Coordinates of C-alpha atoms in Angstrom, one line a residue:
M300 CA 0.0 0.0 0.0
C301 CA 2.8 2.3 0.8
S302 CA 4.7 1.5 -2.4
F303 CA 1.6 2.3 -4.4
A304 CA 1.3 5.6 -2.8
L305 CA 4.9 6.4 -3.4
A306 CA 4.7 5.5 -7.0
T307 CA 1.6 7.7 -7.5
F308 CA 3.6 10.6 -5.8
A309 CA 6.5 10.3 -8.1
Q310 CA 4.4 10.5 -11.1
Q311 CA 2.6 13.7 -9.8
S312 CA 6.0 15.4 -9.2
V313 CA 7.2 15.4 -13.0
T314 CA 7.7 18.9 -13.6
V315 CA 9.5 20.6 -16.7
S316 CA 10.4 24.4 -17.0
G317 CA 12.5 26.8 -18.9
N318 CA 12.8 29.6 -21.3
V319 CA 12.5 30.4 -25.1
K320 CA 14.6 32.9 -27.1
N321 CA 15.1 33.7 -30.4
S322 CA 18.3 31.9 -31.6
N323 CA 19.5 35.2 -33.6
S324 CA 18.3 38.2 -31.6
K325 CA 18.4 36.5 -28.1
E326 CA 15.1 38.0 -27.3
V327 CA 12.6 35.9 -25.5
V328 CA 9.6 34.6 -27.3
S329 CA 6.2 34.7 -25.8
A330 CA 3.1 32.8 -26.6
V331 CA 5.0 29.7 -27.7
S332 CA 3.0 26.4 -27.6
V333 CA 4.7 24.0 -25.3
T334 CA 2.9 20.5 -25.7
I335 CA 3.8 17.1 -24.7
K336 CA 4.0 15.0 -27.8
G337 CA 1.3 12.4 -28.5
S338 CA -1.0 14.4 -26.2
S339 CA -3.0 17.8 -26.1
Y340 CA -1.6 18.7 -22.6
G341 CA 0.6 21.8 -22.7
T342 CA 0.9 25.5 -22.0
F343 CA 2.4 28.6 -23.6
T344 CA 5.4 30.8 -22.6
D345 CA 4.7 33.9 -20.8
D346 CA 5.7 37.5 -21.7
K347 CA 9.2 36.7 -20.4
G348 CA 9.6 33.5 -22.5
D349 CA 9.2 31.2 -19.3
F350 CA 7.1 28.2 -19.2
K351 CA 6.2 25.4 -16.6
I352 CA 4.5 22.1 -17.1
T353 CA 3.6 19.7 -14.2
T354 CA 2.3 16.4 -15.6
T355 CA 1.6 12.9 -14.5
Q356 CA 3.1 11.6 -17.9
K357 CA 5.5 8.7 -17.4
L358 CA 9.2 9.5 -18.0
P359 CA 10.6 9.7 -20.5
F360 CA 8.5 11.9 -23.0
T361 CA 9.1 14.6 -25.5
V362 CA 8.3 18.2 -25.3
V363 CA 7.3 20.0 -28.7
F364 CA 7.9 23.7 -29.0
S365 CA 5.9 25.5 -31.9
S366 CA 4.9 28.9 -32.9
V367 CA 4.0 30.8 -36.3
G368 CA 7.4 32.1 -37.9
Y369 CA 9.7 29.4 -36.1
A370 CA 10.6 26.1 -36.9
D371 CA 9.2 23.3 -34.5
K372 CA 11.5 22.0 -32.0
E373 CA 11.4 18.8 -29.9
V374 CA 13.3 18.1 -26.6
A375 CA 13.3 15.0 -24.7
V376 CA 12.6 15.1 -20.9
T377 CA 14.2 12.2 -18.9
S378 CA 13.9 13.5 -15.3
S379 CA 11.7 15.5 -13.2
N380 CA 12.3 19.0 -12.6
Q381 CA 14.3 19.4 -15.7
V382 CA 14.9 22.8 -17.0
I383 CA 14.9 23.4 -20.7
N384 CA 16.4 26.5 -22.3
V385 CA 15.3 26.7 -26.0
D386 CA 17.0 28.6 -28.9
F387 CA 14.0 29.0 -31.3
E388 CA 15.2 29.2 -34.9
T389 CA 12.9 31.6 -37.1
K390 CA 11.5 30.0 -40.2
Y391 CA 8.6 31.6 -42.2
S392 CA 6.9 30.2 -45.2
M393 CA 4.2 31.9 -47.2
G394 CA 0.8 30.3 -46.7
E395 CA 1.7 28.5 -43.2
E396 CA -0.6 30.7 -41.3
V397 CA -3.7 28.8 -40.0
V398 CA -6.9 30.5 -40.8
V399 CA -10.5 29.5 -39.9
A400 CA -12.6 32.0 -41.9
A401 CA -12.8 29.9 -45.3
S402 CA -14.6 26.8 -43.9
R403 CA -14.9 27.4 -40.1
V404 CA -12.3 24.8 -39.4
A405 CA -8.5 25.4 -39.0
E406 CA -6.5 24.9 -41.9
R407 CA -3.3 26.5 -43.9
I408 CA -4.0 29.7 -45.5
I409 CA -2.3 28.2 -48.7
E410 CA -4.9 25.3 -48.4
S411 CA -7.9 27.7 -48.0
P412 CA -10.5 27.3 -51.0
V413 CA -11.0 31.0 -51.2
S414 CA -8.9 34.2 -50.7
I415 CA -8.3 35.1 -47.2
E416 CA -6.3 38.2 -45.7
R417 CA -5.0 37.8 -42.4
M418 CA -3.1 40.0 -39.8
G419 CA -1.5 38.5 -36.6
Q420 CA 0.0 40.0 -33.8
A421 CA 3.3 41.0 -35.2
A422 CA 1.6 42.7 -38.0
I423 CA -0.7 44.7 -35.6
K424 CA 2.1 45.6 -33.3
N425 CA 4.3 46.9 -36.4
A426 CA 1.6 48.5 -38.4
A427 CA 2.3 52.3 -38.8
V428 CA -1.3 53.3 -38.2
P429 CA -3.3 54.9 -35.2
N430 CA -4.9 51.6 -34.3
Y431 CA -5.2 48.0 -35.7
Y432 CA -8.6 48.7 -37.4
D433 CA -6.8 51.2 -39.7
A434 CA -4.4 48.3 -40.6
I435 CA -7.1 46.4 -42.3
A436 CA -7.1 49.2 -45.1
N437 CA -4.0 47.4 -46.1
F438 CA -5.7 44.2 -47.2
K439 CA -6.3 43.7 -50.7
G440 CA -9.5 44.5 -52.1
V441 CA -10.6 46.6 -48.9
D442 CA -11.9 50.3 -48.9
L443 CA -11.9 51.9 -45.5
T444 CA -14.0 54.9 -45.0
T445 CA -13.4 57.2 -42.2
S446 CA -16.4 59.1 -40.9
S447 CA -14.8 60.2 -37.7
V448 CA -11.6 59.9 -35.9
N449 CA -12.8 56.7 -34.1
F450 CA -15.6 55.6 -36.7
R451 CA -14.4 53.5 -39.6
T452 CA -16.4 51.3 -42.0
I453 CA -14.8 48.3 -44.0
S454 CA -15.9 47.4 -47.5
T455 CA -15.0 45.0 -50.0
R456 CA -15.7 44.3 -53.7
G457 CA -16.2 48.0 -54.5
F458 CA -19.2 48.6 -52.5
N459 CA -17.6 51.3 -50.3
G460 CA -19.6 53.7 -47.8
S461 CA -20.0 54.6 -44.3
G462 CA -22.2 51.8 -42.5
N463 CA -21.8 48.6 -44.4
L464 CA -25.0 46.3 -44.3
R465 CA -23.3 43.8 -46.7
L466 CA -20.2 42.8 -44.5
N467 CA -20.3 40.8 -41.1
Q468 CA -18.1 41.5 -38.5
L469 CA -17.8 38.8 -35.9
V470 CA -15.9 39.3 -32.5
D471 CA -15.0 35.9 -31.0
G472 CA -17.9 34.5 -32.7
M473 CA -20.6 37.2 -31.9
D474 CA -22.1 39.4 -34.6
N475 CA -20.8 42.7 -33.7
Q476 CA -23.6 44.7 -35.4
A477 CA -25.6 47.4 -33.4
P478 CA -29.3 46.3 -33.2
A479 CA -30.7 49.5 -34.2
L480 CA -28.4 50.4 -37.0
N481 CA -28.0 47.0 -38.5
F482 CA -24.3 47.2 -39.2
A483 CA -21.1 47.0 -37.2
V484 CA -20.1 50.3 -35.4
G485 CA -16.6 50.1 -36.4
S486 CA -14.1 49.3 -33.6
I487 CA -16.2 51.3 -31.1
I488 CA -17.4 48.2 -29.5
G489 CA -15.2 45.1 -29.2
L490 CA -11.6 44.0 -28.6
T491 CA -9.1 46.5 -27.2
E492 CA -5.8 46.6 -29.1
L493 CA -3.9 44.7 -26.7
D494 CA -6.4 41.9 -26.6
V495 CA -6.4 41.2 -30.6
D496 CA -4.7 37.9 -31.3
N497 CA -5.6 38.0 -34.9
V498 CA -8.0 39.5 -37.8
E499 CA -9.2 37.4 -40.7
L500 CA -11.1 38.8 -43.7
L501 CA -13.0 36.7 -45.9
Q502 CA -13.5 38.7 -49.2
G503 CA -16.8 37.7 -51.1
A504 CA -19.9 36.2 -50.5
S505 CA -20.0 34.3 -47.1
S506 CA -23.6 34.2 -46.1
A507 CA -23.7 30.2 -46.3
L508 CA -21.0 30.3 -43.4
Y509 CA -21.8 33.5 -41.4
G510 CA -25.1 34.5 -42.1
S511 CA -27.2 36.8 -44.5
G512 CA -25.0 39.9 -43.7
G513 CA -22.1 38.4 -45.5
M514 CA -22.8 39.3 -49.3
N515 CA -19.5 41.2 -49.6
G516 CA -17.2 39.2 -47.1
T517 CA -16.9 38.6 -43.2
L518 CA -14.3 40.0 -41.0
L519 CA -13.4 37.8 -37.9
L520 CA -11.8 39.2 -34.8
T521 CA -10.4 36.9 -32.3
S522 CA -9.2 37.8 -28.9
K523 CA -6.0 36.3 -26.9
S524 CA -6.6 33.3 -24.6
P525 CA -5.3 34.0 -21.1
F526 CA -3.8 30.5 -21.0
K527 CA -1.8 31.5 -24.0
Y528 CA -1.1 35.3 -23.0
Q529 CA -0.5 36.0 -19.5
G530 CA 0.8 39.0 -17.8
L531 CA 0.1 42.7 -17.4
S532 CA 0.4 45.0 -20.3
F533 CA 0.2 48.7 -21.0
Q534 CA 0.3 50.6 -24.0
I535 CA 0.1 54.5 -24.4
K536 CA -0.1 56.4 -27.7
Q537 CA -0.2 60.2 -27.7
G538 CA -0.2 62.6 -30.7
V539 CA -1.6 65.7 -32.0
N540 CA -4.2 66.5 -34.8
H541 CA -5.3 69.5 -36.4
V542 CA -1.8 70.5 -37.3
D543 CA -2.7 72.6 -40.1
R544 CA -4.9 74.8 -37.7
A545 CA -7.2 75.3 -40.5
Q546 CA -10.3 74.4 -38.4
R547 CA -9.1 74.9 -35.1
S548 CA -5.9 75.0 -32.9
L549 CA -3.8 72.0 -32.2
A550 CA -5.7 69.4 -30.2
P551 CA -4.1 66.3 -28.4
F552 CA -4.8 62.6 -29.2
Y553 CA -5.1 60.1 -26.6
D554 CA -5.0 56.2 -26.9
W555 CA -4.4 54.3 -23.5
S556 CA -4.9 50.6 -23.1
M557 CA -3.9 47.7 -20.7
R558 CA -4.8 44.1 -20.4
W559 CA -4.2 41.5 -17.7
G560 CA -4.2 37.7 -18.4
K561 CA -3.4 35.3 -15.6
K562 CA -3.6 31.3 -15.6
I563 CA -4.6 30.3 -12.0
S564 CA -4.2 26.8 -12.6
E565 CA -3.8 24.3 -15.5
K566 CA -7.7 24.4 -15.7
F567 CA -8.7 28.0 -14.8
A568 CA -7.6 31.3 -16.2
F569 CA -8.9 34.9 -16.6
K570 CA -8.5 38.2 -18.4
I571 CA -9.6 41.7 -18.3
S572 CA -8.7 44.6 -20.5
G573 CA -9.8 48.2 -21.2
Q574 CA -8.9 51.1 -23.7
F575 CA -9.5 54.8 -23.7
T576 CA -9.2 57.0 -26.6
Q577 CA -10.2 60.6 -27.0
A578 CA -9.5 63.3 -29.8
E579 CA -11.0 66.4 -31.3
D580 CA -12.7 65.4 -34.5
W581 CA -12.3 67.3 -37.7
R582 CA -15.2 69.6 -38.6
A583 CA -17.5 69.4 -41.7
N584 CA -17.6 72.7 -43.0
D585 CA -18.6 72.3 -46.6
N586 CA -21.1 75.4 -47.1
T587 CA -21.6 74.5 -50.9
N588 CA -25.2 75.3 -52.1
L589 CA -27.1 71.9 -52.8
L590 CA -29.9 71.6 -55.3
R591 CA -32.0 68.4 -54.3
N592 CA -34.4 66.6 -56.4
N593 CA -35.1 63.6 -54.4
V594 CA -33.1 61.3 -56.8
F595 CA -29.8 63.0 -57.7
S596 CA -28.6 66.2 -56.0
K597 CA -26.2 68.5 -57.5
T598 CA -24.1 71.7 -56.3
V599 CA -25.2 75.1 -57.8
P600 CA -24.0 78.5 -57.3
G601 CA -24.9 80.8 -54.5
D602 CA -25.0 81.2 -50.7
R603 CA -27.3 82.4 -48.0
V604 CA -26.8 86.0 -49.1
S605 CA -27.4 85.4 -52.8
D606 CA -29.8 82.6 -52.9
P607 CA -33.1 82.6 -50.9
N608 CA -33.4 79.0 -51.4
Y609 CA -29.9 78.0 -50.2
D610 CA -29.2 74.6 -48.9
G611 CA -25.7 74.1 -47.6
V612 CA -24.1 70.6 -47.7
N613 CA -23.3 71.0 -44.1
V614 CA -25.9 73.4 -42.9
Y615 CA -29.0 71.9 -41.4
G616 CA -32.7 73.0 -41.2
D617 CA -32.3 74.8 -44.6
E618 CA -33.7 71.7 -46.1
V619 CA -37.3 73.1 -45.3
S620 CA -38.3 75.0 -48.4
T621 CA -41.3 76.1 -50.2
S622 CA -42.5 78.2 -53.2
M623 CA -43.3 82.0 -52.5
Q624 CA -46.2 81.7 -55.0
Y625 CA -47.6 78.9 -53.4
I626 CA -47.8 80.4 -49.9
A627 CA -49.3 83.6 -51.5
R628 CA -51.8 81.8 -53.2
L629 CA -53.0 79.9 -50.1
A630 CA -53.3 83.4 -48.2
V631 CA -55.2 85.0 -51.2
S632 CA -57.7 82.1 -51.2
Q633 CA -59.0 83.4 -47.9
I634 CA -60.2 86.7 -49.5
P635 CA -63.8 86.8 -50.1
A636 CA -64.7 87.1 -53.7
A637 CA -66.7 90.3 -53.1
F638 CA -63.5 92.1 -52.0
L639 CA -61.3 91.0 -54.8
P640 CA -62.1 94.2 -56.8
T641 CA -61.2 96.3 -54.1
F642 CA -58.0 94.5 -53.6
T643 CA -57.2 94.8 -57.3
G644 CA -57.8 98.5 -57.4
L645 CA -55.5 99.1 -54.5
A646 CA -52.8 97.0 -55.6
N647 CA -52.9 98.8 -59.1
S648 CA -52.5 102.1 -57.1
V649 CA -49.3 101.0 -55.2
T650 CA -46.2 102.6 -56.8
N651 CA -44.0 103.4 -53.7
Q652 CA -43.8 103.1 -49.8
A653 CA -46.4 105.8 -49.2
S654 CA -49.1 104.5 -51.7
Y655 CA -48.5 101.1 -50.1
N656 CA -49.1 102.3 -46.6
N657 CA -52.3 104.2 -48.0
A658 CA -53.6 100.9 -49.2
V659 CA -53.1 99.0 -46.1
A660 CA -54.7 101.7 -44.2
L661 CA -57.8 101.7 -46.2
L662 CA -58.2 98.0 -45.7
G663 CA -58.3 98.6 -42.0
G664 CA -54.5 98.9 -41.1
A665 CA -51.5 96.3 -41.0
G666 CA -53.2 94.5 -38.1
S667 CA -56.7 93.9 -39.7
P668 CA -57.4 90.7 -42.0
G669 CA -57.4 92.9 -45.0
G670 CA -54.1 94.5 -44.1
Q671 CA -52.4 91.1 -43.4
L672 CA -53.6 89.4 -46.7
F673 CA -52.9 92.6 -48.9
P674 CA -49.0 91.8 -49.2
F675 CA -49.7 88.3 -50.7
F676 CA -52.2 89.7 -53.1
L677 CA -50.0 92.5 -54.1
G678 CA -47.0 90.2 -54.7
I679 CA -48.9 88.0 -57.1
N680 CA -50.8 91.1 -58.6
K681 CA -47.2 92.7 -59.1
G682 CA -45.4 89.4 -60.1
Y683 CA -42.9 89.8 -57.5
F684 CA -42.8 86.1 -56.5
G685 CA -42.3 84.3 -59.8
G686 CA -41.0 80.8 -59.6
T687 CA -38.7 81.8 -56.6
S688 CA -38.6 79.5 -53.5
V689 CA -37.2 80.4 -50.2
S690 CA -35.7 78.1 -47.3
R691 CA -35.6 78.5 -43.6
T692 CA -32.4 79.7 -41.9
G693 CA -30.2 76.6 -41.1
Y694 CA -27.6 75.9 -38.5
D695 CA -24.0 75.1 -39.4
E696 CA -22.7 71.8 -38.4
K697 CA -20.3 73.1 -36.0
D698 CA -23.1 74.6 -33.9
L699 CA -24.9 71.4 -33.7
A700 CA -22.1 68.3 -33.6
N701 CA -20.3 67.2 -30.7
Y702 CA -16.7 66.9 -31.9
N703 CA -15.3 65.7 -28.7
A704 CA -14.8 62.1 -30.0
Y705 CA -14.0 59.4 -27.3
N706 CA -14.3 55.7 -26.8
V707 CA -14.0 53.6 -23.6
K708 CA -13.8 49.7 -23.9
L709 CA -13.9 47.4 -21.4
S710 CA -13.8 43.4 -21.7
G711 CA -13.2 40.4 -19.5
G712 CA -13.5 36.7 -19.7
L713 CA -13.4 33.6 -17.4
Y714 CA -12.0 30.4 -19.0
Y715 CA -12.2 26.6 -17.5
K716 CA -10.7 23.7 -19.3
I717 CA -13.2 20.8 -18.5
T718 CA -11.0 18.3 -20.0
D719 CA -7.9 18.8 -22.3
K720 CA -10.1 19.2 -25.2
I721 CA -13.2 20.9 -24.1
E722 CA -13.1 24.5 -22.5
A723 CA -15.9 26.6 -21.1
S724 CA -15.8 30.4 -21.2
I725 CA -17.8 33.6 -20.1
L726 CA -16.8 36.7 -22.0
G727 CA -18.2 40.4 -21.9
Y728 CA -17.5 43.4 -24.1
W729 CA -18.8 46.6 -22.9
G730 CA -18.1 50.1 -24.5
I731 CA -19.5 53.9 -24.6
G732 CA -18.3 56.6 -27.0
S733 CA -19.2 59.4 -28.9
T734 CA -18.5 59.9 -32.6
I735 CA -20.3 61.0 -35.8
Y736 CA -21.5 58.6 -38.5
T737 CA -22.1 59.9 -42.0
G738 CA -25.2 58.1 -43.9
I739 CA -28.1 60.0 -45.5
D740 CA -27.4 62.5 -42.7
R741 CA -24.7 63.3 -40.2
Y742 CA -25.6 61.4 -37.1
S743 CA -24.1 62.4 -33.7
L744 CA -23.6 59.1 -31.8
K745 CA -23.3 60.7 -28.4
N746 CA -22.5 58.8 -25.3
F747 CA -23.7 55.6 -27.4
K748 CA -23.6 52.3 -25.3
M749 CA -23.4 48.8 -26.2
G750 CA -22.4 45.5 -24.7
Q751 CA -22.1 41.9 -25.9
Y752 CA -22.1 38.9 -23.4
K753 CA -21.2 35.2 -24.3
A754 CA -21.3 31.8 -22.7
E755 CA -19.7 29.2 -24.7
L756 CA -18.7 25.5 -24.6
K757 CA -16.0 24.5 -27.1
A758 CA -14.1 21.8 -28.3
K759 CA -11.9 20.9 -31.4
N760 CA -14.8 20.1 -33.8
W761 CA -17.9 21.7 -32.2
F762 CA -19.0 24.4 -30.1
L763 CA -22.3 25.5 -28.2
R764 CA -22.4 29.1 -27.8
G765 CA -24.9 31.7 -26.7
Y766 CA -24.7 35.6 -26.7
T767 CA -26.8 38.7 -26.3
T768 CA -26.3 42.3 -27.5
R769 CA -27.4 45.4 -25.7
E770 CA -27.6 48.8 -27.2
N771 CA -28.4 52.2 -25.6
S772 CA -28.2 55.1 -28.1
G773 CA -27.8 57.6 -25.4
D774 CA -28.0 61.2 -26.4
S775 CA -27.5 60.4 -30.2
Y776 CA -29.1 62.6 -32.9
A777 CA -29.3 63.3 -36.4
A778 CA -28.1 66.7 -37.4
T779 CA -31.0 67.4 -40.1
I780 CA -34.0 66.5 -38.1
T781 CA -32.5 68.1 -34.9
A782 CA -32.1 71.5 -36.8
V783 CA -35.5 71.3 -38.5
Q784 CA -37.2 70.6 -35.0
L785 CA -35.1 73.3 -33.5
D786 CA -36.5 75.8 -35.9
R787 CA -39.9 74.7 -35.5
M788 CA -39.6 75.1 -31.6
W789 CA -39.4 79.0 -31.8
K790 CA -41.7 79.3 -34.9
S791 CA -43.7 77.1 -37.0
D792 CA -43.0 76.7 -40.8
G793 CA -46.2 78.2 -41.6
A794 CA -45.8 81.2 -39.7
W795 CA -42.1 81.8 -40.7
F796 CA -42.8 81.7 -44.5
Q797 CA -45.9 83.7 -44.2
Q798 CA -43.9 86.6 -42.3
Y799 CA -41.0 86.2 -45.0
I800 CA -43.3 86.7 -47.9
A801 CA -45.3 89.5 -46.3
A802 CA -42.3 91.4 -45.4
Y803 CA -40.6 90.7 -48.9
S804 CA -43.8 91.9 -50.8
A805 CA -43.8 95.2 -48.8
T806 CA -40.3 95.8 -49.1
K807 CA -40.5 95.1 -52.9
A808 CA -43.5 97.7 -52.9
A809 CA -41.2 100.3 -51.4
G810 CA -38.7 99.8 -54.5
A811 CA -36.0 97.8 -52.8
P812 CA -34.0 95.5 -55.1
D813 CA -34.5 91.7 -54.9
A814 CA -31.5 91.1 -52.7
N815 CA -32.3 93.7 -50.2
A816 CA -35.8 92.7 -49.9
H817 CA -34.9 89.0 -49.5
A818 CA -32.3 90.0 -46.6
G819 CA -34.9 92.4 -45.0
A820 CA -37.7 89.7 -45.1
R821 CA -35.4 87.0 -43.5
A822 CA -34.3 89.2 -40.8
F823 CA -37.8 90.0 -40.0
A824 CA -39.1 86.2 -40.2
D825 CA -35.9 85.2 -38.0
Q826 CA -36.7 87.5 -35.1
G827 CA -36.7 85.3 -31.9
R828 CA -34.4 82.6 -33.5
Y829 CA -32.4 80.6 -31.3
A830 CA -28.8 81.8 -31.7
P831 CA -25.9 79.3 -31.7
G832 CA -24.4 79.2 -28.3
S833 CA -27.6 80.4 -26.5
S834 CA -29.6 78.4 -24.0

């Protein structure tokens, strides 16, 4: 009985430890797979290149060291507590990277039946871009649309635009689209930069594998396992933007991130990570005059001073427009037929300001029904309005949009190995941010929140996964709708257009040129308008 106990104790005490370094540079190599040959039991080197395996495997056995970009190395273990220091030789062959996007099973990229673009940790770390999401633009066949300093949209197969409905984005197997928007909100919600293991892009139709949103492709973002990547990491990126000072003075750019991964035992590990980015966004200030026709719009000459129907590209609220003749005819329709000859006679008598004032007085004064309707009748009678349309006074985007772009991302996960081949995990990703999205309008996503939470049971050839997505639009708003409603809060469209047209007609009767008459009419109708910066 004692001999049996001693034999069991001896088997349990077999420990192998050591360190892995690059044979050329002598730098430590992290995340190297260290496994016992002939089994799935093993571990990974930490950020210092160290590893340790405790096993009941009977001596002697062989330990296999493997990692992408290095030649596999086998070392025989003949005694307990053996220390192994490995010089890892670099070896890179095109097409040797393992991908899963093509067929949802691990395979070498060279064996993939379709075109796959892949970016590993080394490429992410060395990319000369503000963040890993920008580096995806270097993939072949990819267009990256940047709507804001922290809102980017990936497009493939030529269908570029902001907010791509034709491309799936999966983060650790979870569809990353915002439920209310029906597309992925760039990298605002998802992996922090230090927690990205790899990025794979499947260009082309992939709906059969990843759902109906993959008409033009699927992007897979995979996070790091705490069993493989351990330790505490910090990353700080600092910079400035608006260096040309064309829109504003220099502004700082912040990008801070951290990750902590820890293997508590051979069966249990956890990780937490976070990232904060903040920058002053650029300002859309295109004041070009836009002519809309509900199908194709085009730019035309003119500005707010020269065109009464001005509609600026980045000016909002001036989309509300109407024909002066139309409003005048609506007003004139209220005049009883019996009074039309009187109105006609008075209109024919108007040649200057004095005769206009006299006509209004004969109708009972400016405050009487007749005096209020006379400017509309006069304008039609004299042909003042023609085919001219007029738009409400809009607000520049800089007076509506929130250019303080920021993003906070938090994530965490618990991992438990039920057996050597089955792993259970619980993960959560949460983010909040403010950014600007450009679609059919300019949308300020202000304090936009979204979270994704997943429970998964995974083996080599199968998985059972359940996840939920929670979204809160926060204080988000669309620039055009906001500006239109802001105008209507202080004066209705009907009241504003009537005041404008009546004032224009009265000013024209006094002999003023068109430009002066329009300027005076707008100033009169805009009395009480909410000024930018007021509260």
